[in-house]
PDB file of C-alpha atoms in Angstrom:
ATOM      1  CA  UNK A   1      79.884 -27.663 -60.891  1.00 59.00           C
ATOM      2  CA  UNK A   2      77.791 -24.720 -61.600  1.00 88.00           C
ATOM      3  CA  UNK A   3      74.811 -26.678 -60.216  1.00 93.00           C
ATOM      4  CA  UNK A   4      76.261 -25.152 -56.608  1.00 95.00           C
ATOM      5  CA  UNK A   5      75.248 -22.166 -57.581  1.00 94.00           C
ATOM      6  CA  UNK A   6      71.564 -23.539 -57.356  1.00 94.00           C
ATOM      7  CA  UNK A   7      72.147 -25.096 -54.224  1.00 96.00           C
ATOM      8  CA  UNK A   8      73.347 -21.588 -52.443  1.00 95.00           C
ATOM      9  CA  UNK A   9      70.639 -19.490 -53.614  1.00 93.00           C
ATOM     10  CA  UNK A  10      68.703 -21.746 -50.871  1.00 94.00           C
ATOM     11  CA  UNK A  11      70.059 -20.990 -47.225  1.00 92.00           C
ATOM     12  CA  UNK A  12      68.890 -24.525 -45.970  1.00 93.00           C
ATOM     13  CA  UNK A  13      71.643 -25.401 -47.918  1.00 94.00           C
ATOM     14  CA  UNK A  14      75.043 -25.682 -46.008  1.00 94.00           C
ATOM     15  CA  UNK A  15      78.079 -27.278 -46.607  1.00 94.00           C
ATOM     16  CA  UNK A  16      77.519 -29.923 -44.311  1.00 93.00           C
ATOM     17  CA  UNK A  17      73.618 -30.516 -46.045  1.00 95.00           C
ATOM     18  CA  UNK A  18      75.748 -30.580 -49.581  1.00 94.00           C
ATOM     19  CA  UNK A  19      78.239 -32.735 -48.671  1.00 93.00           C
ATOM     20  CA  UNK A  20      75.583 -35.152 -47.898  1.00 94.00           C
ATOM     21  CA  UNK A  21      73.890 -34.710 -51.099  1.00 93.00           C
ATOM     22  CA  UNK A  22      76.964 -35.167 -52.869  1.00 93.00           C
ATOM     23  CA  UNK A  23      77.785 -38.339 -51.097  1.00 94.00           C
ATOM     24  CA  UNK A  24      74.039 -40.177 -52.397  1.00 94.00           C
ATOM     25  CA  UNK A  25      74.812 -38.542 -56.302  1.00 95.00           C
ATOM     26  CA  UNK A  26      78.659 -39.361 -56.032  1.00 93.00           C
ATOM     27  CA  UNK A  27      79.068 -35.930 -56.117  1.00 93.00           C
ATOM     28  CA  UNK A  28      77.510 -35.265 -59.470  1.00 94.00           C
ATOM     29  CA  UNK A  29      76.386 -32.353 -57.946  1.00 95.00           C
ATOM     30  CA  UNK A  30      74.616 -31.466 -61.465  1.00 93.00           C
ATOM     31  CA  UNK A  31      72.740 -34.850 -60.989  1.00 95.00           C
ATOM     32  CA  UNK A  32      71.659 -34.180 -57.795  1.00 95.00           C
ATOM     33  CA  UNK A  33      69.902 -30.731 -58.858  1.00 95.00           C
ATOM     34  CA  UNK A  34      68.697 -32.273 -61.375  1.00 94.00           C
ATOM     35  CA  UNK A  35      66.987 -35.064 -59.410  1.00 94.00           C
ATOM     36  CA  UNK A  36      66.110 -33.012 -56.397  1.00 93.00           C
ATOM     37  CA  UNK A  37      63.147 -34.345 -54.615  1.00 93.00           C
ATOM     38  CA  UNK A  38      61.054 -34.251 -51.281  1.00 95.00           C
ATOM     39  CA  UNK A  39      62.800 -37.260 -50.387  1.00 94.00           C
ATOM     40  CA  UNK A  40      66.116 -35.826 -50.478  1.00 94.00           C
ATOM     41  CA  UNK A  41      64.913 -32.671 -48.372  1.00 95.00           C
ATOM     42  CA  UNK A  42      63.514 -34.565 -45.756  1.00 95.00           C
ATOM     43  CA  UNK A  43      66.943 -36.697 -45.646  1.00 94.00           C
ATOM     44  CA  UNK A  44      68.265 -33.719 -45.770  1.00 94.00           C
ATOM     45  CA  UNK A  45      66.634 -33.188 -42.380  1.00 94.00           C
ATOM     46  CA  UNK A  46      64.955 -30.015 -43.780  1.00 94.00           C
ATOM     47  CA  UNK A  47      61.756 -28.624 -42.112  1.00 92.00           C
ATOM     48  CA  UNK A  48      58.528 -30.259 -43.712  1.00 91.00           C
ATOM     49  CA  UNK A  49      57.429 -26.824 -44.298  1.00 89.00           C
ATOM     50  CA  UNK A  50      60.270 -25.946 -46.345  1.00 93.00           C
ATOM     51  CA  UNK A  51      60.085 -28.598 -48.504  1.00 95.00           C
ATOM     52  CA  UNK A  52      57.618 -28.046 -50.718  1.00 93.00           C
ATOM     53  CA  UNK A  53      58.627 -24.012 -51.103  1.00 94.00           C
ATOM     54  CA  UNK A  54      62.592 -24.895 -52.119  1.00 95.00           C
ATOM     55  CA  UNK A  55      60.721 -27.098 -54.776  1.00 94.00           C
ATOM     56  CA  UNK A  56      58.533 -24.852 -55.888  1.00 93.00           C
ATOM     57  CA  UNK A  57      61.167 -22.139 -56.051  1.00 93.00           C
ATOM     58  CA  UNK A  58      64.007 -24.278 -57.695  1.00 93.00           C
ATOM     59  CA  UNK A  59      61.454 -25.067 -60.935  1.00 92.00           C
ATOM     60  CA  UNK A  60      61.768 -21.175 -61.192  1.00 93.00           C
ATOM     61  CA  UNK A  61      65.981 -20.903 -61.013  1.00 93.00           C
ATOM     62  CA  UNK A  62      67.455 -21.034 -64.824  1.00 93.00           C
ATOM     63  CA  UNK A  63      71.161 -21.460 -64.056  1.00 93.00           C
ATOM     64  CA  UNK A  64      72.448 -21.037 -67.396  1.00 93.00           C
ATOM     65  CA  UNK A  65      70.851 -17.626 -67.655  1.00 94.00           C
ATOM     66  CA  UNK A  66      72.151 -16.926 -64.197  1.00 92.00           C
ATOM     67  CA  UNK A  67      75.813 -17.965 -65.552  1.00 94.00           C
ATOM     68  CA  UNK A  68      75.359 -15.723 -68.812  1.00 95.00           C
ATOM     69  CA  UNK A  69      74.491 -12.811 -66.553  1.00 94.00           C
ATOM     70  CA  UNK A  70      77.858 -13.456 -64.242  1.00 95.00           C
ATOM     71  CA  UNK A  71      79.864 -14.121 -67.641  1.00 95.00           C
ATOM     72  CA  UNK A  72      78.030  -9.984 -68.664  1.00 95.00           C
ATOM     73  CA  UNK A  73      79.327  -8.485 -65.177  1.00 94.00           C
ATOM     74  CA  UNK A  74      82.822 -10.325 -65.268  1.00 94.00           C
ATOM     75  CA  UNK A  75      82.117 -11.911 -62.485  1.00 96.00           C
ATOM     76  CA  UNK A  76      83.336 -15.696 -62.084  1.00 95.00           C
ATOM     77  CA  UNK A  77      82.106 -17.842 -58.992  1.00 95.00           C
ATOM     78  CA  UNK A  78      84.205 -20.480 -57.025  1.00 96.00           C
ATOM     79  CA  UNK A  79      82.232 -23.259 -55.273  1.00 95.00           C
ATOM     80  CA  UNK A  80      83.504 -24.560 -51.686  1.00 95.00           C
ATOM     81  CA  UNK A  81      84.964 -27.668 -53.760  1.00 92.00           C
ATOM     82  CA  UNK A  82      86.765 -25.434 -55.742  1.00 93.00           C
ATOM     83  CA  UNK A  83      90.740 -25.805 -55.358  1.00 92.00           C
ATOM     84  CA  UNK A  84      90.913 -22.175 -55.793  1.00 93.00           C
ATOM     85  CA  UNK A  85      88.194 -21.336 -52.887  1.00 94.00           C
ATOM     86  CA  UNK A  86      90.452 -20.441 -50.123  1.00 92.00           C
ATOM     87  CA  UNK A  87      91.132 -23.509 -47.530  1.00 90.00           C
ATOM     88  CA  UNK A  88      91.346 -21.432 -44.527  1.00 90.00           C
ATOM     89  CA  UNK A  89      87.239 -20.264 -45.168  1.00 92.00           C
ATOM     90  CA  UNK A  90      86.453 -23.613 -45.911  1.00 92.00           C
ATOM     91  CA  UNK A  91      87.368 -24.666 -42.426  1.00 92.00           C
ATOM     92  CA  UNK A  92      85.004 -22.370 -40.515  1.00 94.00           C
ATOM     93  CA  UNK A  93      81.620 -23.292 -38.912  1.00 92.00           C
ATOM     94  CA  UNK A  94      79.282 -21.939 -42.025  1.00 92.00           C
ATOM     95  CA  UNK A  95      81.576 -21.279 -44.960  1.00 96.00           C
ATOM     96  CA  UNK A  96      79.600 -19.903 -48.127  1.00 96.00           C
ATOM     97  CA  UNK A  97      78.803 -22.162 -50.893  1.00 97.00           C
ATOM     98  CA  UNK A  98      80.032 -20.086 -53.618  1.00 97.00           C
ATOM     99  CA  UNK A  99      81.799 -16.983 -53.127  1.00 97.00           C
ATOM    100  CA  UNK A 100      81.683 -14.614 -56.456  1.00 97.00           C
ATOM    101  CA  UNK A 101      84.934 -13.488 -57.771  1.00 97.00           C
ATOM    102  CA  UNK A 102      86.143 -10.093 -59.549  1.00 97.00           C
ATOM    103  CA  UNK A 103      90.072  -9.743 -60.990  1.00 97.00           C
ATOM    104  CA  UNK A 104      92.392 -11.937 -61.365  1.00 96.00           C
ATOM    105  CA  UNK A 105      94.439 -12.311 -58.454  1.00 94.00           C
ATOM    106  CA  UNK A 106      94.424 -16.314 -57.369  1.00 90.00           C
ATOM    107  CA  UNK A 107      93.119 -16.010 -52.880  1.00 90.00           C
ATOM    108  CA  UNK A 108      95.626 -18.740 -51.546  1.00 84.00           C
ATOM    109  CA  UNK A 109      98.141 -16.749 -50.425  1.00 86.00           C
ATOM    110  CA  UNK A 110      99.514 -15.699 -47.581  1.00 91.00           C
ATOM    111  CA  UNK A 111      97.182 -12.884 -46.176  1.00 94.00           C
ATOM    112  CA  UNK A 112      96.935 -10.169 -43.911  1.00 95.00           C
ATOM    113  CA  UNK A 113      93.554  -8.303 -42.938  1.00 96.00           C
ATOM    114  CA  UNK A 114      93.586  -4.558 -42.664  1.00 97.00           C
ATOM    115  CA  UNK A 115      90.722  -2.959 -41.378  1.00 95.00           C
ATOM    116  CA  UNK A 116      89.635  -0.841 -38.909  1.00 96.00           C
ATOM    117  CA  UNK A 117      87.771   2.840 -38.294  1.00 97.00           C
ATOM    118  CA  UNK A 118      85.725   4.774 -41.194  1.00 97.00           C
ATOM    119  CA  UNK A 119      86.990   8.055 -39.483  1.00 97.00           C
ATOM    120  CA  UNK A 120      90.456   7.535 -38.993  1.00 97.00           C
ATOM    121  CA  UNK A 121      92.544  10.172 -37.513  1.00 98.00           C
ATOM    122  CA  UNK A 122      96.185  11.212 -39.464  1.00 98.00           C
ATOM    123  CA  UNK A 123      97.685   8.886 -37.291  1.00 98.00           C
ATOM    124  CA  UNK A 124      95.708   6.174 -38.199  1.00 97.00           C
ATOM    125  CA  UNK A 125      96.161   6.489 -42.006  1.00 98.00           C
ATOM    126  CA  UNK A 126     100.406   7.191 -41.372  1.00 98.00           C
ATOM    127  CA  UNK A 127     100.132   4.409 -39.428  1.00 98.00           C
ATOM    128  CA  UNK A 128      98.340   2.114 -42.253  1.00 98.00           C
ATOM    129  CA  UNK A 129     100.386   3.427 -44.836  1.00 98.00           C
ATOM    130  CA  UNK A 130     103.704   1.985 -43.467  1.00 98.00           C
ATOM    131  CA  UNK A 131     102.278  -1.222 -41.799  1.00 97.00           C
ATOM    132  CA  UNK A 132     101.057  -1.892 -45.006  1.00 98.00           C
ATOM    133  CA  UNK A 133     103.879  -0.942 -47.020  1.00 97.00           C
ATOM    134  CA  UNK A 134     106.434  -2.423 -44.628  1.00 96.00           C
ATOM    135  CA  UNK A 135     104.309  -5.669 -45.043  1.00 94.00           C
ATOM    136  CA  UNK A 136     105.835  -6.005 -48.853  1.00 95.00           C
ATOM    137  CA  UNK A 137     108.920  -7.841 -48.009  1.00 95.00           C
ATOM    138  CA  UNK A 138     106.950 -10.645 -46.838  1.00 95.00           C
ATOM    139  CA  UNK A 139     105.215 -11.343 -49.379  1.00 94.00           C
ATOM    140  CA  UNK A 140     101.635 -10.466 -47.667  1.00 94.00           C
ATOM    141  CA  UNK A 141      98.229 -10.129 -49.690  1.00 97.00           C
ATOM    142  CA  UNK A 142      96.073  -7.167 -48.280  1.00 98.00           C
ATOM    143  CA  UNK A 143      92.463  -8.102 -47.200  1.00 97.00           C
ATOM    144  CA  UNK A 144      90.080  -5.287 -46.250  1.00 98.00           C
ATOM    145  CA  UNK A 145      86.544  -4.279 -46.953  1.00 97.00           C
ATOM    146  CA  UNK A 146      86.899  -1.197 -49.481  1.00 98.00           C
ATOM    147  CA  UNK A 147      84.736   0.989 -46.386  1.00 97.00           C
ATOM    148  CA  UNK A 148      85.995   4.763 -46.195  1.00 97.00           C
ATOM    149  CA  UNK A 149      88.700   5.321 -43.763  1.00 98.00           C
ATOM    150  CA  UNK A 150      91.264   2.599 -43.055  1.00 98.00           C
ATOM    151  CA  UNK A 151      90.263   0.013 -45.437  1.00 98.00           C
ATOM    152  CA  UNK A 152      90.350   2.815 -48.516  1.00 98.00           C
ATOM    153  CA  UNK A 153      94.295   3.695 -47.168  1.00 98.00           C
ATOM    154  CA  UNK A 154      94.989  -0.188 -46.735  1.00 98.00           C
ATOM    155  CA  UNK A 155      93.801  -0.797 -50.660  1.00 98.00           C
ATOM    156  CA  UNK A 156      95.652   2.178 -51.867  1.00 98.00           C
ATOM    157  CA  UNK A 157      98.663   1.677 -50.023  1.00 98.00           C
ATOM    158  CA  UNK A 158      99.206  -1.826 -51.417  1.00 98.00           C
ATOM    159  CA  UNK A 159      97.778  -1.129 -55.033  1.00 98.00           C
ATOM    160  CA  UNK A 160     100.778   1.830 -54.628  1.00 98.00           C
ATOM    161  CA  UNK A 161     103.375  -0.385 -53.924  1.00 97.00           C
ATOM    162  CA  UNK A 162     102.669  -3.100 -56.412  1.00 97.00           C
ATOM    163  CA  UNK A 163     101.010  -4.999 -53.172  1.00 97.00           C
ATOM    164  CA  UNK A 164      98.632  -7.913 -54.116  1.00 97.00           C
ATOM    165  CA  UNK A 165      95.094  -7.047 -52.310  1.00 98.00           C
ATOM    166  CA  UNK A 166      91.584  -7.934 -52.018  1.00 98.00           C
ATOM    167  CA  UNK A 167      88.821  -6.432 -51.179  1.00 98.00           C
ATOM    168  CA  UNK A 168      85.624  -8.208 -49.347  1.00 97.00           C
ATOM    169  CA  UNK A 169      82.437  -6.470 -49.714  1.00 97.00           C
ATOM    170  CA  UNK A 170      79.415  -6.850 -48.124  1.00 93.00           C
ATOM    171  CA  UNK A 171      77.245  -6.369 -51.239  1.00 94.00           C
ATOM    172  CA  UNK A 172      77.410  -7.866 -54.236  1.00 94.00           C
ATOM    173  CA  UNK A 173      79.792  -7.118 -56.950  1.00 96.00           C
ATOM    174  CA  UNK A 174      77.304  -5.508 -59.277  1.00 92.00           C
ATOM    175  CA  UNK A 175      77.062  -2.984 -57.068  1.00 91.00           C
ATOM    176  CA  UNK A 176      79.719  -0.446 -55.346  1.00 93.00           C
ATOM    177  CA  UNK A 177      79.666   0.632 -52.483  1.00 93.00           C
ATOM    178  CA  UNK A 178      80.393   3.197 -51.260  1.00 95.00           C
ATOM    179  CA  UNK A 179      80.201   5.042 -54.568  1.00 95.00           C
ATOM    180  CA  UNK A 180      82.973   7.067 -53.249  1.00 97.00           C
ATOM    181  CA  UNK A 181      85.526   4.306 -53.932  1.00 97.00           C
ATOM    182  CA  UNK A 182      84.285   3.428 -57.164  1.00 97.00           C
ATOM    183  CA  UNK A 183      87.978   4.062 -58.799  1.00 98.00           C
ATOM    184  CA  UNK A 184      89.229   1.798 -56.634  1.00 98.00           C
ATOM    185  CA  UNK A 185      87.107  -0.475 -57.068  1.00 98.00           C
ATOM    186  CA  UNK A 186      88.154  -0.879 -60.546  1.00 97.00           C
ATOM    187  CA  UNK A 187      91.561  -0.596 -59.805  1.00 98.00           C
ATOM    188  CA  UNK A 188      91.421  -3.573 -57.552  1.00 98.00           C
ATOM    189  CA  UNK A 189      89.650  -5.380 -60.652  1.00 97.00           C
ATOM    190  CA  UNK A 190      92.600  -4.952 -62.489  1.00 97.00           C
ATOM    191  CA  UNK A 191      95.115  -6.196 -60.598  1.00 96.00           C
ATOM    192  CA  UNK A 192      93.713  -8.205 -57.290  1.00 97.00           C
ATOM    193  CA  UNK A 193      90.474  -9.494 -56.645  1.00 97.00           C
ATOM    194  CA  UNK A 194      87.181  -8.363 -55.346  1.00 98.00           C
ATOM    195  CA  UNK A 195      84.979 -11.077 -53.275  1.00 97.00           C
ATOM    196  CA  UNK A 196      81.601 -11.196 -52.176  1.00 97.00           C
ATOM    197  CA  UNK A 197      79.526 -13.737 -50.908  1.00 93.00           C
TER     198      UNK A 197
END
């Protein structure tokens, strides 16, 4: 349904708004960008003053060249209906439409989240070293942030040790950041899965 992909670009849209679209176009969610109207905003419950600026804005969004530029960067995009968009995100308050997807590593698994300081002490990376590796037996994917300090250690530690992981980051995935980890970045692309919203 890569008409979602419209629909998040806007942040009036939420998953509750969408759902409600998708219930008048029987969730031809294609249809309903398709038909998009004034009406359908105001239903919606959007602000009259929006209105006319999300249609004004829409005429200007070309998703196919916006999927040809994803399909360049390797990126792939799973929309909240998506079986492979992970079920514990789509259960909080204001879960992302579409999250934007890097490596190959499927994200319903069982997972852990290590993060923590960007100037850890020796202790602190020891200590993330063997949580993390210790965490193998159980079958855990790693989830951190790819930030310097204990989310670099966390990502090496389970890339090391044949470790599933992704990495969250809170720019897009056309751009790294920080440049430091730009190895790892790719290393993660390999093997696990990078994620940004």
């Amino acid at each position: 349904m890569s008409a979602i992909l419209g629909f998040s670009l806007f942040p009036e849209f939420n998953f509750s708004r969408l759902r409600l679209l998708g219930r008048k176009y029987k969730q031809n969610f294609d249809l309903a960008w398709q038909e998009l109207c004034a009406k359908d905003l105001a239903e919606l419950g959007i602000k009259t003053g929006s209105i006319a600026e999300i249609i004004a804005a829409k005429q200007k969004v070309n998703i196919k060249i916006y999927l040809e530029k994803l399909a360049e960067l390797k990126i792939n995009f799973i929309d909240i209906f998506s079986a492979d968009y992970p079920q514990v995100l789509r259960e909080i308050y204001d879960p992302p439409l579409v999250l934007y997807k890097k490596g190959p590593l499927a994200l319903n698994k069982f997972c852990l989240a290590v993060v923590g300081t960007r100037a850890p002490t020796d202790y602190g990376l020891k200590a993330t070293e063997t949580i993390v590796r210790e965490l193998k037996p159980a079958g855990a994917t790693i989830v951190s942030g790819l930030a310097l300090g204990i989310d670099t250690k966390a990502h090496q530690t389970a890339l090391q040790n044949n470790i599933p992981t992704i990495a969250v980051l809170g720019t897009g995935l056309d751009r790294i950041y920080p440049r430091e980890n730009t190895k790892l970045f790719e290393n993660i692309a390999e093997t696990g899965a990078l994620l940004s919203e």
